[in-house]
Amino acid sequence: MQLVNLLLFSDKRKNFLLLLTEGPRNIDEILDLLQVSRISLLPHIKKLKEEGLIIQNGEVYSLSIIGNILVKKARPLLDVVSMFEENDLFWSHRKLDSIPFHLLKRLGDLKGSQLLEPGLTHGFDLFPELINHFTGSSKVILLFSYFHPQIPSFSLELAKRDIQVQLILSRDSFDRFSEDFRDTGEKILAKKNASIFVYVGAPLEIPALIAISESALLIGFFNTKGRFEGQYILNFEPRALSWGNELFEYYMGRSEKVCSMDCSDCSSDDQKVSHDL
């Protein structure tokens, strides 16, 4: 328990140990990267040395074998704690049971996310973050479990730019799409680089939005009351992009390909398309 306390109950120790997972570091480099003073870090270094978690060789510090094992095992927990601390009010009110358990365990991969509030996105007009980080990509994957009237035109605009587009819609969203924007939908389906899918998995609530380009992940969740408040997290880290792609593939595996806006499924042969972009 004492070792756990050393890891969890001091940001200086935690950040110091995580830094050393990347390799041995000179003390001056450590102080610069952590933005702390030598006098404030020395007591923590002393404790870590006493517990045998780090090794000192002159001015260079590295993890011991025990320290390396402990920190690597604890890293997923440390990451998820950091992620929750970054936007604690947001995460404490999100409905996360839509995330499969194997990805829920790796929620810390979203560490470093930016929280986008409704006011910052101009009331979702189709949020500038989608325009800025997605229209310049060569491939974009999108999931919407609610309907916004700009989804059809945005998806068509991406397809017209020769961007590879995969769009998953909830059943309700697709019904609204096919009823009010049938022509736009048919134009999307006519493009060889674009496809539309309808989620047909178990009727559990799926995230409000998943949008992934080559360099950005934008994701929104419903709150604990099942309402969408227009809040999103934006992340550019490779780990977050990988996590988001795995989440998208989870829903893709429970979706059917749309061949026409008149129906939401294709023949069995047509459904055997690759889900990879």
mmCIF file of C-alpha atoms in Angstrom:
data_model
loop_
_atom_site.group_PDB
_atom_site.id
_atom_site.type_symbol
_atom_site.label_atom_id
_atom_site.label_comp_id
_atom_site.label_asym_id
_atom_site.label_seq_id
_atom_site.Cartn_x
_atom_site.Cartn_y
_atom_site.Cartn_z
ATOM 1 C CA MET A 1 0.000 0.000 0.000
ATOM 2 C CA GLN A 2 2.895 2.349 0.702
ATOM 3 C CA LEU A 3 4.137 1.952 -2.888
ATOM 4 C CA VAL A 4 0.652 2.738 -4.206
ATOM 5 C CA ASN A 5 0.585 5.876 -2.091
ATOM 6 C CA LEU A 6 3.947 6.896 -3.529
ATOM 7 C CA LEU A 7 2.498 6.653 -7.030
ATOM 8 C CA LEU A 8 -0.938 8.155 -6.536
ATOM 9 C CA PHE A 9 -0.690 10.809 -3.862
ATOM 10 C CA SER A 10 1.846 13.176 -5.364
ATOM 11 C CA ASP A 11 1.717 14.631 -8.850
ATOM 12 C CA LYS A 12 5.446 15.378 -8.683
ATOM 13 C CA ARG A 13 6.340 11.746 -7.951
ATOM 14 C CA LYS A 14 3.828 10.433 -10.465
ATOM 15 C CA ASN A 15 5.061 12.702 -13.262
ATOM 16 C CA PHE A 16 8.686 12.018 -12.368
ATOM 17 C CA LEU A 17 8.213 8.243 -12.555
ATOM 18 C CA LEU A 18 6.212 8.433 -15.793
ATOM 19 C CA LEU A 19 8.979 10.533 -17.308
ATOM 20 C CA LEU A 20 11.547 7.883 -16.415
ATOM 21 C CA THR A 21 9.546 5.196 -18.274
ATOM 22 C CA GLU A 22 10.923 6.868 -21.419
ATOM 23 C CA GLY A 23 14.499 6.218 -20.246
ATOM 24 C CA PRO A 24 17.198 7.618 -17.939
ATOM 25 C CA ARG A 25 17.154 11.389 -17.503
ATOM 26 C CA ASN A 26 19.630 13.989 -16.310
ATOM 27 C CA ILE A 27 18.369 16.011 -13.338
ATOM 28 C CA ASP A 28 18.502 19.302 -15.255
ATOM 29 C CA GLU A 29 16.449 17.762 -18.066
ATOM 30 C CA ILE A 30 13.965 16.397 -15.520
ATOM 31 C CA LEU A 31 13.517 19.780 -13.843
ATOM 32 C CA ASP A 32 13.030 21.463 -17.208
ATOM 33 C CA LEU A 33 10.467 18.954 -18.492
ATOM 34 C CA LEU A 34 8.496 18.821 -15.245
ATOM 35 C CA GLN A 35 8.740 22.576 -14.680
ATOM 36 C CA VAL A 36 9.607 22.162 -11.015
ATOM 37 C CA SER A 37 12.445 23.405 -8.821
ATOM 38 C CA ARG A 38 15.248 21.171 -7.595
ATOM 39 C CA ILE A 39 14.474 21.903 -3.969
ATOM 40 C CA SER A 40 10.809 20.856 -4.363
ATOM 41 C CA LEU A 41 11.673 17.591 -6.173
ATOM 42 C CA LEU A 42 14.541 16.384 -3.957
ATOM 43 C CA PRO A 43 12.318 15.107 -1.069
ATOM 44 C CA HIS A 44 10.344 12.995 -3.547
ATOM 45 C CA ILE A 45 13.509 11.622 -5.110
ATOM 46 C CA LYS A 46 14.724 10.664 -1.642
ATOM 47 C CA LYS A 47 11.522 8.706 -0.918
ATOM 48 C CA LEU A 48 11.611 6.904 -4.270
ATOM 49 C CA LYS A 49 15.257 5.920 -3.753
ATOM 50 C CA GLU A 50 14.497 4.635 -0.255
ATOM 51 C CA GLU A 51 11.729 2.408 -1.652
ATOM 52 C CA GLY A 52 14.022 1.127 -4.381
ATOM 53 C CA LEU A 53 11.934 2.470 -7.259
ATOM 54 C CA ILE A 54 14.667 4.591 -8.853
ATOM 55 C CA ILE A 55 18.421 4.400 -9.298
ATOM 56 C CA GLN A 56 20.777 7.377 -9.219
ATOM 57 C CA ASN A 57 24.035 7.421 -11.167
ATOM 58 C CA GLY A 58 25.604 10.799 -10.612
ATOM 59 C CA GLU A 59 23.144 13.350 -11.988
ATOM 60 C CA VAL A 60 21.220 10.730 -13.981
ATOM 61 C CA TYR A 61 18.127 8.942 -12.687
ATOM 62 C CA SER A 62 16.441 5.803 -14.015
ATOM 63 C CA LEU A 63 13.784 3.336 -12.910
ATOM 64 C CA SER A 64 14.887 0.233 -11.054
ATOM 65 C CA ILE A 65 13.573 -3.141 -12.216
ATOM 66 C CA ILE A 66 10.895 -3.017 -9.520
ATOM 67 C CA GLY A 67 10.084 0.596 -10.345
ATOM 68 C CA ASN A 68 9.796 -0.187 -14.046
ATOM 69 C CA ILE A 69 7.390 -3.091 -13.408
ATOM 70 C CA LEU A 70 5.287 -1.131 -10.937
ATOM 71 C CA VAL A 71 4.952 2.026 -13.023
ATOM 72 C CA LYS A 72 4.107 0.142 -16.225
ATOM 73 C CA LYS A 73 1.455 -1.864 -14.399
ATOM 74 C CA ALA A 74 0.072 1.270 -12.778
ATOM 75 C CA ARG A 75 0.186 3.434 -15.909
ATOM 76 C CA PRO A 76 -3.366 2.636 -17.163
ATOM 77 C CA LEU A 77 -4.728 3.637 -13.746
ATOM 78 C CA LEU A 78 -2.594 6.770 -13.633
ATOM 79 C CA ASP A 79 -3.706 7.742 -17.133
ATOM 80 C CA VAL A 80 -7.396 7.354 -16.408
ATOM 81 C CA VAL A 81 -7.039 9.279 -13.149
ATOM 82 C CA SER A 82 -5.310 12.104 -15.042
ATOM 83 C CA MET A 83 -8.010 12.032 -17.715
ATOM 84 C CA PHE A 84 -10.805 12.334 -15.170
ATOM 85 C CA GLU A 85 -8.980 15.117 -13.344
ATOM 86 C CA GLU A 86 -8.581 17.121 -16.569
ATOM 87 C CA ASN A 87 -12.343 17.366 -17.138
ATOM 88 C CA ASP A 88 -13.884 15.921 -13.995
ATOM 89 C CA LEU A 89 -17.307 17.589 -14.301
ATOM 90 C CA PHE A 90 -17.692 16.404 -17.890
ATOM 91 C CA TRP A 91 -16.776 12.771 -17.207
ATOM 92 C CA SER A 92 -18.735 12.509 -13.956
ATOM 93 C CA HIS A 93 -21.957 13.301 -15.844
ATOM 94 C CA ARG A 94 -21.392 11.167 -18.977
ATOM 95 C CA LYS A 95 -23.214 7.938 -19.712
ATOM 96 C CA LEU A 96 -20.347 5.574 -20.500
ATOM 97 C CA ASP A 97 -22.111 2.207 -20.523
ATOM 98 C CA SER A 98 -22.220 2.420 -24.328
ATOM 99 C CA ILE A 99 -18.464 1.770 -24.403
ATOM 100 C CA PRO A 100 -17.474 -1.924 -24.594
ATOM 101 C CA PHE A 101 -15.642 -3.101 -21.485
ATOM 102 C CA HIS A 102 -12.300 -3.783 -23.209
ATOM 103 C CA LEU A 103 -12.179 -0.127 -24.288
ATOM 104 C CA LEU A 104 -13.637 1.199 -21.051
ATOM 105 C CA LYS A 105 -10.590 -0.291 -19.304
ATOM 106 C CA ARG A 106 -8.406 1.822 -21.594
ATOM 107 C CA LEU A 107 -10.303 5.060 -21.160
ATOM 108 C CA GLY A 108 -7.048 6.611 -19.997
ATOM 109 C CA ASP A 109 -5.947 6.577 -23.662
ATOM 110 C CA LEU A 110 -8.054 9.749 -23.979
ATOM 111 C CA LYS A 111 -5.768 11.610 -21.578
ATOM 112 C CA GLY A 112 -4.912 15.068 -22.859
ATOM 113 C CA SER A 113 -8.319 15.703 -24.445
ATOM 114 C CA GLN A 114 -9.660 19.220 -24.898
ATOM 115 C CA LEU A 115 -13.212 19.832 -23.712
ATOM 116 C CA LEU A 116 -15.324 21.745 -26.223
ATOM 117 C CA GLU A 117 -18.314 23.527 -24.746
ATOM 118 C CA PRO A 118 -21.423 24.507 -26.748
ATOM 119 C CA GLY A 119 -20.489 28.185 -26.632
ATOM 120 C CA LEU A 120 -17.100 27.469 -28.169
ATOM 121 C CA THR A 121 -18.623 25.593 -31.085
ATOM 122 C CA HIS A 122 -21.162 28.306 -31.945
ATOM 123 C CA GLY A 123 -24.079 26.122 -31.027
ATOM 124 C CA PHE A 124 -22.965 23.240 -33.255
ATOM 125 C CA ASP A 125 -23.036 25.093 -36.562
ATOM 126 C CA LEU A 126 -21.582 22.283 -37.789
ATOM 127 C CA PHE A 127 -18.851 22.609 -35.151
ATOM 128 C CA PRO A 128 -15.729 24.343 -36.520
ATOM 129 C CA GLU A 129 -13.612 21.462 -35.196
ATOM 130 C CA LEU A 130 -15.083 19.150 -37.833
ATOM 131 C CA ILE A 131 -14.451 21.696 -40.566
ATOM 132 C CA ASN A 132 -10.920 22.527 -39.425
ATOM 133 C CA HIS A 133 -9.596 19.030 -38.727
ATOM 134 C CA PHE A 134 -11.591 16.813 -41.082
ATOM 135 C CA THR A 135 -12.038 18.489 -44.473
ATOM 136 C CA GLY A 136 -8.291 18.328 -45.145
ATOM 137 C CA SER A 137 -7.977 14.624 -44.369
ATOM 138 C CA SER A 138 -7.842 11.803 -46.915
ATOM 139 C CA LYS A 139 -10.189 9.629 -44.835
ATOM 140 C CA VAL A 140 -12.915 10.332 -42.302
ATOM 141 C CA ILE A 141 -15.125 8.011 -40.275
ATOM 142 C CA LEU A 142 -18.291 9.315 -38.642
ATOM 143 C CA LEU A 143 -20.952 7.966 -36.299
ATOM 144 C CA PHE A 144 -24.061 9.920 -35.338
ATOM 145 C CA SER A 145 -26.715 8.504 -33.042
ATOM 146 C CA TYR A 146 -28.770 11.707 -33.199
ATOM 147 C CA PHE A 147 -29.684 13.792 -36.215
ATOM 148 C CA HIS A 148 -28.435 17.232 -37.171
ATOM 149 C CA PRO A 149 -29.610 18.802 -40.458
ATOM 150 C CA GLN A 150 -26.057 19.614 -41.515
ATOM 151 C CA ILE A 151 -24.859 15.992 -41.354
ATOM 152 C CA PRO A 152 -26.014 15.189 -44.933
ATOM 153 C CA SER A 153 -24.414 18.233 -46.577
ATOM 154 C CA PHE A 154 -21.210 17.858 -44.567
ATOM 155 C CA SER A 155 -20.899 14.180 -45.502
ATOM 156 C CA LEU A 156 -21.532 14.960 -49.175
ATOM 157 C CA GLU A 157 -18.968 17.764 -49.117
ATOM 158 C CA LEU A 158 -16.355 15.355 -47.768
ATOM 159 C CA ALA A 159 -17.207 12.818 -50.472
ATOM 160 C CA LYS A 160 -16.970 15.468 -53.208
ATOM 161 C CA ARG A 161 -13.432 16.241 -52.053
ATOM 162 C CA ASP A 162 -12.478 12.611 -52.774
ATOM 163 C CA ILE A 163 -12.134 11.948 -49.069
ATOM 164 C CA GLN A 164 -12.873 8.345 -48.098
ATOM 165 C CA VAL A 165 -15.972 8.535 -45.926
ATOM 166 C CA GLN A 166 -17.727 5.950 -43.785
ATOM 167 C CA LEU A 167 -20.862 7.161 -42.009
ATOM 168 C CA ILE A 168 -22.743 5.120 -39.391
ATOM 169 C CA LEU A 169 -26.189 6.315 -38.357
ATOM 170 C CA SER A 170 -28.550 5.085 -35.691
ATOM 171 C CA ARG A 171 -31.867 3.759 -37.012
ATOM 172 C CA ASP A 172 -33.708 6.928 -36.005
ATOM 173 C CA SER A 173 -31.053 9.148 -37.594
ATOM 174 C CA PHE A 174 -31.148 7.172 -40.832
ATOM 175 C CA ASP A 175 -34.944 7.347 -40.983
ATOM 176 C CA ARG A 176 -34.777 11.133 -40.636
ATOM 177 C CA PHE A 177 -31.960 11.307 -43.202
ATOM 178 C CA SER A 178 -33.851 9.211 -45.762
ATOM 179 C CA GLU A 179 -37.093 11.088 -45.204
ATOM 180 C CA ASP A 180 -35.870 14.687 -45.356
ATOM 181 C CA PHE A 181 -32.551 14.448 -47.254
ATOM 182 C CA ARG A 182 -33.090 11.543 -49.652
ATOM 183 C CA ASP A 183 -31.459 13.251 -52.670
ATOM 184 C CA THR A 184 -28.343 14.156 -50.688
ATOM 185 C CA GLY A 185 -28.127 10.607 -49.397
ATOM 186 C CA GLU A 186 -28.350 9.137 -52.894
ATOM 187 C CA LYS A 187 -25.596 11.489 -54.074
ATOM 188 C CA ILE A 188 -23.392 10.255 -51.222
ATOM 189 C CA LEU A 189 -24.117 6.622 -52.075
ATOM 190 C CA ALA A 190 -23.300 7.303 -55.738
ATOM 191 C CA LYS A 191 -19.729 8.215 -54.760
ATOM 192 C CA LYS A 192 -17.322 5.272 -54.835
ATOM 193 C CA ASN A 193 -15.340 6.725 -51.944
ATOM 194 C CA ALA A 194 -18.334 7.021 -49.570
ATOM 195 C CA SER A 195 -20.616 4.594 -47.775
ATOM 196 C CA ILE A 196 -23.450 4.764 -45.259
ATOM 197 C CA PHE A 197 -24.256 2.182 -42.587
ATOM 198 C CA VAL A 198 -27.121 1.760 -40.136
ATOM 199 C CA TYR A 199 -26.411 0.514 -36.620
ATOM 200 C CA VAL A 200 -28.480 -2.630 -35.992
ATOM 201 C CA GLY A 201 -26.787 -3.919 -32.852
ATOM 202 C CA ALA A 202 -28.362 -4.368 -29.445
ATOM 203 C CA PRO A 203 -30.563 -1.367 -28.623
ATOM 204 C CA LEU A 204 -28.118 0.086 -26.129
ATOM 205 C CA GLU A 205 -27.377 3.764 -26.298
ATOM 206 C CA ILE A 206 -24.402 4.468 -28.512
ATOM 207 C CA PRO A 207 -22.247 7.608 -28.257
ATOM 208 C CA ALA A 208 -23.791 10.792 -29.605
ATOM 209 C CA LEU A 209 -20.909 11.290 -32.022
ATOM 210 C CA ILE A 210 -17.654 9.699 -33.088
ATOM 211 C CA ALA A 211 -15.633 11.544 -35.735
ATOM 212 C CA ILE A 212 -12.100 10.493 -36.650
ATOM 213 C CA SER A 213 -9.712 11.816 -39.264
ATOM 214 C CA GLU A 214 -6.059 10.945 -39.766
ATOM 215 C CA SER A 215 -5.050 13.398 -37.054
ATOM 216 C CA ALA A 216 -8.047 14.135 -34.811
ATOM 217 C CA LEU A 217 -10.675 12.413 -32.680
ATOM 218 C CA LEU A 218 -13.900 14.217 -31.798
ATOM 219 C CA ILE A 219 -16.318 12.328 -29.567
ATOM 220 C CA GLY A 220 -19.493 13.220 -27.684
ATOM 221 C CA PHE A 221 -21.467 11.260 -25.098
ATOM 222 C CA PHE A 222 -24.970 11.563 -23.700
ATOM 223 C CA ASN A 223 -25.268 12.676 -20.098
ATOM 224 C CA THR A 224 -26.477 10.391 -17.315
ATOM 225 C CA LYS A 225 -30.075 11.439 -18.054
ATOM 226 C CA GLY A 226 -29.750 10.358 -21.676
ATOM 227 C CA ARG A 227 -29.550 13.882 -23.080
ATOM 228 C CA PHE A 228 -26.915 15.303 -25.380
ATOM 229 C CA GLU A 229 -25.583 18.653 -24.172
ATOM 230 C CA GLY A 230 -23.433 19.489 -27.188
ATOM 231 C CA GLN A 231 -20.159 18.929 -25.322
ATOM 232 C CA TYR A 232 -17.288 17.106 -27.005
ATOM 233 C CA ILE A 233 -13.735 16.087 -26.347
ATOM 234 C CA LEU A 234 -11.075 16.639 -28.993
ATOM 235 C CA ASN A 235 -7.801 14.711 -28.999
ATOM 236 C CA PHE A 236 -4.850 14.535 -31.393
ATOM 237 C CA GLU A 237 -2.748 11.902 -29.613
ATOM 238 C CA PRO A 238 -2.012 8.631 -31.500
ATOM 239 C CA ARG A 239 -3.258 6.554 -28.535
ATOM 240 C CA ALA A 240 -6.590 8.384 -28.563
ATOM 241 C CA LEU A 241 -6.940 7.981 -32.330
ATOM 242 C CA SER A 242 -6.284 4.257 -32.007
ATOM 243 C CA TRP A 243 -8.849 3.997 -29.190
ATOM 244 C CA GLY A 244 -11.413 5.889 -31.233
ATOM 245 C CA ASN A 245 -10.849 3.704 -34.290
ATOM 246 C CA GLU A 246 -11.366 0.569 -32.199
ATOM 247 C CA LEU A 247 -14.612 2.005 -30.803
ATOM 248 C CA PHE A 248 -15.815 2.857 -34.312
ATOM 249 C CA GLU A 249 -14.977 -0.642 -35.570
ATOM 250 C CA TYR A 250 -16.968 -2.094 -32.675
ATOM 251 C CA TYR A 251 -20.090 -0.305 -33.924
ATOM 252 C CA MET A 252 -19.238 -0.951 -37.566
ATOM 253 C CA GLY A 253 -19.282 -4.673 -36.834
ATOM 254 C CA ARG A 254 -22.877 -4.229 -35.671
ATOM 255 C CA SER A 255 -24.030 -2.161 -38.637
ATOM 256 C CA GLU A 256 -25.477 -2.894 -42.068
ATOM 257 C CA LYS A 257 -24.412 -1.235 -45.301
ATOM 258 C CA VAL A 258 -26.952 0.988 -47.030
ATOM 259 C CA CYS A 259 -27.385 0.470 -50.795
ATOM 260 C CA SER A 260 -30.263 2.891 -51.288
ATOM 261 C CA MET A 261 -32.024 5.519 -49.207
ATOM 262 C CA ASP A 262 -35.176 3.457 -49.800
ATOM 263 C CA CYS A 263 -33.811 0.605 -47.663
ATOM 264 C CA SER A 264 -31.147 0.228 -44.998
ATOM 265 C CA ASP A 265 -29.619 -3.072 -46.033
ATOM 266 C CA CYS A 266 -27.936 -4.700 -49.004
ATOM 267 C CA SER A 267 -27.702 -8.240 -50.259
ATOM 268 C CA SER A 268 -25.507 -10.600 -48.260
ATOM 269 C CA ASP A 269 -22.782 -10.307 -50.884
ATOM 270 C CA ASP A 270 -22.845 -6.514 -50.779
ATOM 271 C CA GLN A 271 -22.472 -6.549 -47.008
ATOM 272 C CA LYS A 272 -19.159 -8.355 -47.300
ATOM 273 C CA VAL A 273 -17.291 -5.115 -47.809
ATOM 274 C CA SER A 274 -14.160 -4.195 -45.958
ATOM 275 C CA HIS A 275 -14.707 -1.872 -43.021
ATOM 276 C CA ASP A 276 -11.185 -0.548 -43.410
ATOM 277 C CA LEU A 277 -10.652 2.819 -45.010
#
